PDB file of N, CA, C and O in Angstrom:
ATOM      1  N   UNK U   1     -62.348 182.271  12.627  1.00  0.00           N
ATOM      2  CA  UNK U   1     -62.227 182.918  13.913  1.00  0.00           C
ATOM      3  C   UNK U   1     -62.942 182.061  14.956  1.00  0.00           C
ATOM      4  O   UNK U   1     -64.058 181.619  14.758  1.00  0.00           O
ATOM      5  N   UNK U   2     -62.289 181.850  16.033  1.00  0.00           N
ATOM      6  CA  UNK U   2     -62.856 181.050  17.113  1.00  0.00           C
ATOM      7  C   UNK U   2     -63.085 181.930  18.327  1.00  0.00           C
ATOM      8  O   UNK U   2     -62.228 182.711  18.708  1.00  0.00           O
ATOM      9  N   UNK U   3     -64.251 181.795  18.903  1.00  0.00           N
ATOM     10  CA  UNK U   3     -64.595 182.500  20.129  1.00  0.00           C
ATOM     11  C   UNK U   3     -64.942 181.470  21.185  1.00  0.00           C
ATOM     12  O   UNK U   3     -65.663 180.518  20.912  1.00  0.00           O
ATOM     13  N   UNK U   4     -64.413 181.675  22.349  1.00  0.00           N
ATOM     14  CA  UNK U   4     -64.749 180.781  23.452  1.00  0.00           C
ATOM     15  C   UNK U   4     -65.783 181.469  24.317  1.00  0.00           C
ATOM     16  O   UNK U   4     -65.549 182.536  24.857  1.00  0.00           O
ATOM     17  N   UNK U   5     -66.934 180.845  24.390  1.00  0.00           N
ATOM     18  CA  UNK U   5     -68.033 181.366  25.197  1.00  0.00           C
ATOM     19  C   UNK U   5     -68.521 180.252  26.099  1.00  0.00           C
ATOM     20  O   UNK U   5     -68.409 179.076  25.775  1.00  0.00           O
ATOM     21  N   UNK U   6     -69.082 180.609  27.194  1.00  0.00           N
ATOM     22  CA  UNK U   6     -69.695 179.650  28.087  1.00  0.00           C
ATOM     23  C   UNK U   6     -71.197 179.839  28.009  1.00  0.00           C
ATOM     24  O   UNK U   6     -71.705 180.919  28.288  1.00  0.00           O
ATOM     25  N   UNK U   7     -71.874 178.791  27.596  1.00  0.00           N
ATOM     26  CA  UNK U   7     -73.315 178.848  27.438  1.00  0.00           C
ATOM     27  C   UNK U   7     -73.919 177.876  28.437  1.00  0.00           C
ATOM     28  O   UNK U   7     -73.776 176.660  28.292  1.00  0.00           O
ATOM     29  N   UNK U   8     -74.568 178.384  29.470  1.00  0.00           N
ATOM     30  CA  UNK U   8     -75.147 177.474  30.460  1.00  0.00           C
ATOM     31  C   UNK U   8     -76.319 176.689  29.869  1.00  0.00           C
ATOM     32  O   UNK U   8     -77.198 177.258  29.219  1.00  0.00           O
ATOM     33  N   UNK U   9     -76.275 175.388  30.052  1.00  0.00           N
ATOM     34  CA  UNK U   9     -77.368 174.523  29.620  1.00  0.00           C
ATOM     35  C   UNK U   9     -77.670 173.549  30.757  1.00  0.00           C
ATOM     36  O   UNK U   9     -76.811 173.276  31.597  1.00  0.00           O
ATOM     37  N   UNK U  10     -78.859 173.029  30.729  1.00  0.00           N
ATOM     38  CA  UNK U  10     -79.221 172.048  31.755  1.00  0.00           C
ATOM     39  C   UNK U  10     -78.444 170.757  31.512  1.00  0.00           C
ATOM     40  O   UNK U  10     -77.927 170.509  30.410  1.00  0.00           O
ATOM     41  N   UNK U  11     -78.386 169.936  32.530  1.00  0.00           N
ATOM     42  CA  UNK U  11     -77.700 168.648  32.403  1.00  0.00           C
ATOM     43  C   UNK U  11     -78.369 167.790  31.330  1.00  0.00           C
ATOM     44  O   UNK U  11     -77.699 167.107  30.547  1.00  0.00           O
ATOM     45  N   UNK U  12     -79.695 167.869  31.261  1.00  0.00           N
ATOM     46  CA  UNK U  12     -80.460 167.111  30.270  1.00  0.00           C
ATOM     47  C   UNK U  12     -80.075 167.539  28.846  1.00  0.00           C
ATOM     48  O   UNK U  12     -79.865 166.703  27.971  1.00  0.00           O
ATOM     49  N   UNK U  13     -79.987 168.857  28.618  1.00  0.00           N
ATOM     50  CA  UNK U  13     -79.611 169.371  27.305  1.00  0.00           C
ATOM     51  C   UNK U  13     -78.181 168.998  26.956  1.00  0.00           C
ATOM     52  O   UNK U  13     -77.887 168.588  25.828  1.00  0.00           O
ATOM     53  N   UNK U  14     -77.284 169.116  27.913  1.00  0.00           N
ATOM     54  CA  UNK U  14     -75.885 168.754  27.689  1.00  0.00           C
ATOM     55  C   UNK U  14     -75.774 167.284  27.285  1.00  0.00           C
ATOM     56  O   UNK U  14     -75.070 166.940  26.338  1.00  0.00           O
ATOM     57  N   UNK U  15     -76.520 166.425  27.956  1.00  0.00           N
ATOM     58  CA  UNK U  15     -76.489 164.998  27.632  1.00  0.00           C
ATOM     59  C   UNK U  15     -77.037 164.756  26.235  1.00  0.00           C
ATOM     60  O   UNK U  15     -76.476 163.964  25.473  1.00  0.00           O
ATOM     61  N   UNK U  16     -78.109 165.445  25.881  1.00  0.00           N
ATOM     62  CA  UNK U  16     -78.707 165.272  24.557  1.00  0.00           C
ATOM     63  C   UNK U  16     -77.732 165.684  23.461  1.00  0.00           C
ATOM     64  O   UNK U  16     -77.588 164.992  22.442  1.00  0.00           O
ATOM     65  N   UNK U  17     -77.033 166.798  23.659  1.00  0.00           N
ATOM     66  CA  UNK U  17     -76.045 167.242  22.677  1.00  0.00           C
ATOM     67  C   UNK U  17     -74.873 166.273  22.645  1.00  0.00           C
ATOM     68  O   UNK U  17     -74.371 165.924  21.571  1.00  0.00           O
ATOM     69  N   UNK U  18     -74.445 165.819  23.796  1.00  0.00           N
ATOM     70  CA  UNK U  18     -73.338 164.863  23.865  1.00  0.00           C
ATOM     71  C   UNK U  18     -73.680 163.567  23.136  1.00  0.00           C
ATOM     72  O   UNK U  18     -72.826 162.976  22.474  1.00  0.00           O
ATOM     73  N   UNK U  19     -74.927 163.137  23.257  1.00  0.00           N
ATOM     74  CA  UNK U  19     -75.359 161.919  22.571  1.00  0.00           C
ATOM     75  C   UNK U  19     -75.307 162.088  21.056  1.00  0.00           C
ATOM     76  O   UNK U  19     -75.016 161.141  20.327  1.00  0.00           O
ATOM     77  N   UNK U  20     -75.592 163.290  20.567  1.00  0.00           N
ATOM     78  CA  UNK U  20     -75.513 163.570  19.130  1.00  0.00           C
ATOM     79  C   UNK U  20     -74.065 163.666  18.659  1.00  0.00           C
ATOM     80  O   UNK U  20     -73.758 163.379  17.514  1.00  0.00           O
ATOM     81  N   UNK U  21     -73.209 164.096  19.549  1.00  0.00           N
ATOM     82  CA  UNK U  21     -71.828 164.406  19.204  1.00  0.00           C
ATOM     83  C   UNK U  21     -71.050 163.204  18.711  1.00  0.00           C
ATOM     84  O   UNK U  21     -70.446 163.244  17.664  1.00  0.00           O
ATOM     85  N   UNK U  22     -71.030 162.138  19.444  1.00  0.00           N
ATOM     86  CA  UNK U  22     -70.217 160.997  19.061  1.00  0.00           C
ATOM     87  C   UNK U  22     -68.738 161.307  19.248  1.00  0.00           C
ATOM     88  O   UNK U  22     -68.358 162.407  19.643  1.00  0.00           O
ATOM     89  N   UNK U  23     -67.873 160.352  18.941  1.00  0.00           N
ATOM     90  CA  UNK U  23     -66.449 160.526  19.229  1.00  0.00           C
ATOM     91  C   UNK U  23     -65.692 161.420  18.242  1.00  0.00           C
ATOM     92  O   UNK U  23     -64.651 161.964  18.585  1.00  0.00           O
ATOM     93  N   UNK U  24     -66.186 161.583  17.029  1.00  0.00           N
ATOM     94  CA  UNK U  24     -65.411 162.293  16.001  1.00  0.00           C
ATOM     95  C   UNK U  24     -65.966 163.654  15.611  1.00  0.00           C
ATOM     96  O   UNK U  24     -65.578 164.209  14.589  1.00  0.00           O
ATOM     97  N   UNK U  25     -66.889 164.187  16.396  1.00  0.00           N
ATOM     98  CA  UNK U  25     -67.481 165.486  16.075  1.00  0.00           C
ATOM     99  C   UNK U  25     -67.309 166.420  17.257  1.00  0.00           C
ATOM    100  O   UNK U  25     -67.226 165.996  18.394  1.00  0.00           O
ATOM    101  N   UNK U  26     -67.289 167.699  16.968  1.00  0.00           N
ATOM    102  CA  UNK U  26     -67.158 168.694  18.029  1.00  0.00           C
ATOM    103  C   UNK U  26     -68.536 169.235  18.393  1.00  0.00           C
ATOM    104  O   UNK U  26     -69.494 169.124  17.627  1.00  0.00           O
ATOM    105  N   UNK U  27     -68.591 169.865  19.562  1.00  0.00           N
ATOM    106  CA  UNK U  27     -69.839 170.527  19.951  1.00  0.00           C
ATOM    107  C   UNK U  27     -70.174 171.634  18.956  1.00  0.00           C
ATOM    108  O   UNK U  27     -71.332 171.860  18.630  1.00  0.00           O
ATOM    109  N   UNK U  28     -69.159 172.318  18.437  1.00  0.00           N
ATOM    110  CA  UNK U  28     -69.386 173.375  17.453  1.00  0.00           C
ATOM    111  C   UNK U  28     -70.082 172.816  16.208  1.00  0.00           C
ATOM    112  O   UNK U  28     -71.024 173.418  15.692  1.00  0.00           O
ATOM    113  N   UNK U  29     -69.629 171.660  15.737  1.00  0.00           N
ATOM    114  CA  UNK U  29     -70.245 171.044  14.561  1.00  0.00           C
ATOM    115  C   UNK U  29     -71.696 170.660  14.840  1.00  0.00           C
ATOM    116  O   UNK U  29     -72.578 170.881  13.998  1.00  0.00           O
ATOM    117  N   UNK U  30     -71.947 170.106  16.001  1.00  0.00           N
ATOM    118  CA  UNK U  30     -73.310 169.702  16.353  1.00  0.00           C
ATOM    119  C   UNK U  30     -74.222 170.924  16.429  1.00  0.00           C
ATOM    120  O   UNK U  30     -75.333 170.932  15.884  1.00  0.00           O
ATOM    121  N   UNK U  31     -73.765 171.970  17.102  1.00  0.00           N
ATOM    122  CA  UNK U  31     -74.588 173.179  17.237  1.00  0.00           C
ATOM    123  C   UNK U  31     -74.813 173.827  15.877  1.00  0.00           C
ATOM    124  O   UNK U  31     -75.929 174.262  15.561  1.00  0.00           O
ATOM    125  N   UNK U  32     -73.781 173.874  15.029  1.00  0.00           N
ATOM    126  CA  UNK U  32     -73.936 174.432  13.680  1.00  0.00           C
ATOM    127  C   UNK U  32     -74.964 173.641  12.880  1.00  0.00           C
ATOM    128  O   UNK U  32     -75.801 174.225  12.170  1.00  0.00           O
ATOM    129  N   UNK U  33     -74.939 172.311  12.998  1.00  0.00           N
ATOM    130  CA  UNK U  33     -75.929 171.476  12.313  1.00  0.00           C
ATOM    131  C   UNK U  33     -77.339 171.754  12.830  1.00  0.00           C
ATOM    132  O   UNK U  33     -78.296 171.824  12.055  1.00  0.00           O
ATOM    133  N   UNK U  34     -77.471 171.911  14.152  1.00  0.00           N
ATOM    134  CA  UNK U  34     -78.779 172.204  14.732  1.00  0.00           C
ATOM    135  C   UNK U  34     -79.316 173.551  14.257  1.00  0.00           C
ATOM    136  O   UNK U  34     -80.503 173.690  13.951  1.00  0.00           O
ATOM    137  N   UNK U  35     -78.437 174.542  14.170  1.00  0.00           N
ATOM    138  CA  UNK U  35     -78.841 175.869  13.685  1.00  0.00           C
ATOM    139  C   UNK U  35     -79.282 175.778  12.224  1.00  0.00           C
ATOM    140  O   UNK U  35     -80.322 176.333  11.844  1.00  0.00           O
ATOM    141  N   UNK U  36     -78.519 175.078  11.403  1.00  0.00           N
ATOM    142  CA  UNK U  36     -78.870 174.921   9.992  1.00  0.00           C
ATOM    143  C   UNK U  36     -80.214 174.212   9.845  1.00  0.00           C
ATOM    144  O   UNK U  36     -81.057 174.624   9.045  1.00  0.00           O
ATOM    145  N   UNK U  37     -80.418 173.182  10.619  1.00  0.00           N
ATOM    146  CA  UNK U  37     -81.697 172.466  10.588  1.00  0.00           C
ATOM    147  C   UNK U  37     -82.852 173.388  10.994  1.00  0.00           C
ATOM    148  O   UNK U  37     -83.917 173.380  10.359  1.00  0.00           O
ATOM    149  N   UNK U  38     -82.641 174.180  12.025  1.00  0.00           N
ATOM    150  CA  UNK U  38     -83.689 175.102  12.486  1.00  0.00           C
ATOM    151  C   UNK U  38     -84.015 176.135  11.409  1.00  0.00           C
ATOM    152  O   UNK U  38     -85.193 176.464  11.191  1.00  0.00           O
ATOM    153  N   UNK U  39     -82.996 176.639  10.720  1.00  0.00           N
ATOM    154  CA  UNK U  39     -83.228 177.609   9.644  1.00  0.00           C
ATOM    155  C   UNK U  39     -84.034 176.990   8.503  1.00  0.00           C
ATOM    156  O   UNK U  39     -84.969 177.608   7.988  1.00  0.00           O
ATOM    157  N   UNK U  40     -83.670 175.769   8.122  1.00  0.00           N
ATOM    158  CA  UNK U  40     -84.396 175.087   7.047  1.00  0.00           C
ATOM    159  C   UNK U  40     -85.839 174.823   7.460  1.00  0.00           C
ATOM    160  O   UNK U  40     -86.761 174.994   6.659  1.00  0.00           O
ATOM    161  N   UNK U  41     -86.030 174.402   8.707  1.00  0.00           N
ATOM    162  CA  UNK U  41     -87.384 174.144   9.195  1.00  0.00           C
ATOM    163  C   UNK U  41     -88.215 175.421   9.190  1.00  0.00           C
ATOM    164  O   UNK U  41     -89.393 175.408   8.810  1.00  0.00           O
ATOM    165  N   UNK U  42     -87.607 176.537   9.590  1.00  0.00           N
ATOM    166  CA  UNK U  42     -88.325 177.810   9.590  1.00  0.00           C
ATOM    167  C   UNK U  42     -88.733 178.204   8.175  1.00  0.00           C
ATOM    168  O   UNK U  42     -89.848 178.671   7.949  1.00  0.00           O
ATOM    169  N   UNK U  43     -87.840 178.005   7.197  1.00  0.00           N
ATOM    170  CA  UNK U  43     -88.162 178.307   5.806  1.00  0.00           C
ATOM    171  C   UNK U  43     -89.313 177.429   5.326  1.00  0.00           C
ATOM    172  O   UNK U  43     -90.257 177.929   4.695  1.00  0.00           O
ATOM    173  N   UNK U  44     -89.265 176.140   5.630  1.00  0.00           N
ATOM    174  CA  UNK U  44     -90.358 175.249   5.251  1.00  0.00           C
ATOM    175  C   UNK U  44     -91.675 175.687   5.882  1.00  0.00           C
ATOM    176  O   UNK U  44     -92.714 175.704   5.216  1.00  0.00           O
ATOM    177  N   UNK U  45     -91.627 176.047   7.152  1.00  0.00           N
ATOM    178  CA  UNK U  45     -92.841 176.514   7.842  1.00  0.00           C
ATOM    179  C   UNK U  45     -93.386 177.777   7.199  1.00  0.00           C
ATOM    180  O   UNK U  45     -94.607 177.919   7.019  1.00  0.00           O
ATOM    181  N   UNK U  46     -92.491 178.704   6.840  1.00  0.00           N
ATOM    182  CA  UNK U  46     -92.916 179.954   6.203  1.00  0.00           C
ATOM    183  C   UNK U  46     -93.553 179.686   4.842  1.00  0.00           C
ATOM    184  O   UNK U  46     -94.590 180.273   4.503  1.00  0.00           O
ATOM    185  N   UNK U  47     -92.955 178.803   4.051  1.00  0.00           N
ATOM    186  CA  UNK U  47     -93.506 178.466   2.734  1.00  0.00           C
ATOM    187  C   UNK U  47     -94.872 177.807   2.889  1.00  0.00           C
ATOM    188  O   UNK U  47     -95.821 178.146   2.178  1.00  0.00           O
ATOM    189  N   UNK U  48     -94.989 176.889   3.825  1.00  0.00           N
ATOM    190  CA  UNK U  48     -96.279 176.238   4.064  1.00  0.00           C
ATOM    191  C   UNK U  48     -97.346 177.242   4.481  1.00  0.00           C
ATOM    192  O   UNK U  48     -98.497 177.146   4.053  1.00  0.00           O
ATOM    193  N   UNK U  49     -96.972 178.237   5.279  1.00  0.00           N
ATOM    194  CA  UNK U  49     -97.928 179.257   5.704  1.00  0.00           C
ATOM    195  C   UNK U  49     -98.399 180.083   4.510  1.00  0.00           C
ATOM    196  O   UNK U  49     -99.589 180.391   4.389  1.00  0.00           O
ATOM    197  N   UNK U  50     -97.491 180.427   3.628  1.00  0.00           N
ATOM    198  CA  UNK U  50     -97.854 181.193   2.429  1.00  0.00           C
ATOM    199  C   UNK U  50     -98.767 180.353   1.541  1.00  0.00           C
ATOM    200  O   UNK U  50     -99.783 180.843   1.052  1.00  0.00           O
ATOM    201  N   UNK U  51     -98.407 179.104   1.336  1.00  0.00           N
ATOM    202  CA  UNK U  51     -99.234 178.238   0.492  1.00  0.00           C
ATOM    203  C   UNK U  51    -100.616 178.015   1.099  1.00  0.00           C
ATOM    204  O   UNK U  51    -101.612 177.943   0.375  1.00  0.00           O
ATOM    205  N   UNK U  52    -100.706 177.944   2.406  1.00  0.00           N
ATOM    206  CA  UNK U  52    -101.996 177.743   3.073  1.00  0.00           C
ATOM    207  C   UNK U  52    -102.919 178.942   2.886  1.00  0.00           C
ATOM    208  O   UNK U  52    -104.143 178.782   2.841  1.00  0.00           O
ATOM    209  N   UNK U  53    -102.334 180.136   2.792  1.00  0.00           N
ATOM    210  CA  UNK U  53    -103.160 181.342   2.593  1.00  0.00           C
ATOM    211  C   UNK U  53    -103.709 181.421   1.176  1.00  0.00           C
ATOM    212  O   UNK U  53    -104.692 182.117   0.922  1.00  0.00           O
ATOM    213  N   UNK U  54    -103.043 180.737   0.237  1.00  0.00           N
ATOM    214  CA  UNK U  54    -103.451 180.731  -1.169  1.00  0.00           C
ATOM    215  C   UNK U  54    -103.597 182.128  -1.744  1.00  0.00           C
ATOM    216  O   UNK U  54    -104.445 182.409  -2.578  1.00  0.00           O
ATOM    217  N   UNK U  55    -102.755 183.015  -1.257  1.00  0.00           N
ATOM    218  CA  UNK U  55    -102.712 184.382  -1.801  1.00  0.00           C
ATOM    219  C   UNK U  55    -101.280 184.636  -2.246  1.00  0.00           C
ATOM    220  O   UNK U  55    -100.352 184.581  -1.458  1.00  0.00           O
ATOM    221  N   UNK U  56    -101.132 184.928  -3.529  1.00  0.00           N
ATOM    222  CA  UNK U  56     -99.812 185.120  -4.083  1.00  0.00           C
ATOM    223  C   UNK U  56     -99.720 186.492  -4.731  1.00  0.00           C
ATOM    224  O   UNK U  56    -100.703 187.041  -5.209  1.00  0.00           O
ATOM    225  N   UNK U  57     -98.533 187.009  -4.770  1.00  0.00           N
ATOM    226  CA  UNK U  57     -98.284 188.284  -5.438  1.00  0.00           C
ATOM    227  C   UNK U  57     -97.716 187.982  -6.805  1.00  0.00           C
ATOM    228  O   UNK U  57     -96.750 187.232  -6.943  1.00  0.00           O
ATOM    229  N   UNK U  58     -98.346 188.551  -7.832  1.00  0.00           N
ATOM    230  CA  UNK U  58     -97.875 188.317  -9.196  1.00  0.00           C
ATOM    231  C   UNK U  58     -96.567 189.056  -9.406  1.00  0.00           C
ATOM    232  O   UNK U  58     -96.391 190.192  -8.968  1.00  0.00           O
ATOM    233  N   UNK U  59     -95.642 188.371 -10.075  1.00  0.00           N
ATOM    234  CA  UNK U  59     -94.343 188.998 -10.357  1.00  0.00           C
ATOM    235  C   UNK U  59     -94.310 189.612 -11.722  1.00  0.00           C
ATOM    236  O   UNK U  59     -94.878 189.238 -12.634  1.00  0.00           O
TER     237      UNK U  59
END
């Protein structure tokens, strides 16, 4: 399913995304990759926070 939305971004942000895009990729692919990267980074940050507390729940 495709939805067409208009998301206002600054010229600087648009240029940064365009630079990542290249000739053979879509903005949708770039944004999806950025979202996936952000999710993975959040998981890593959460795991590091748990490990830093050194408190675990026994299973």
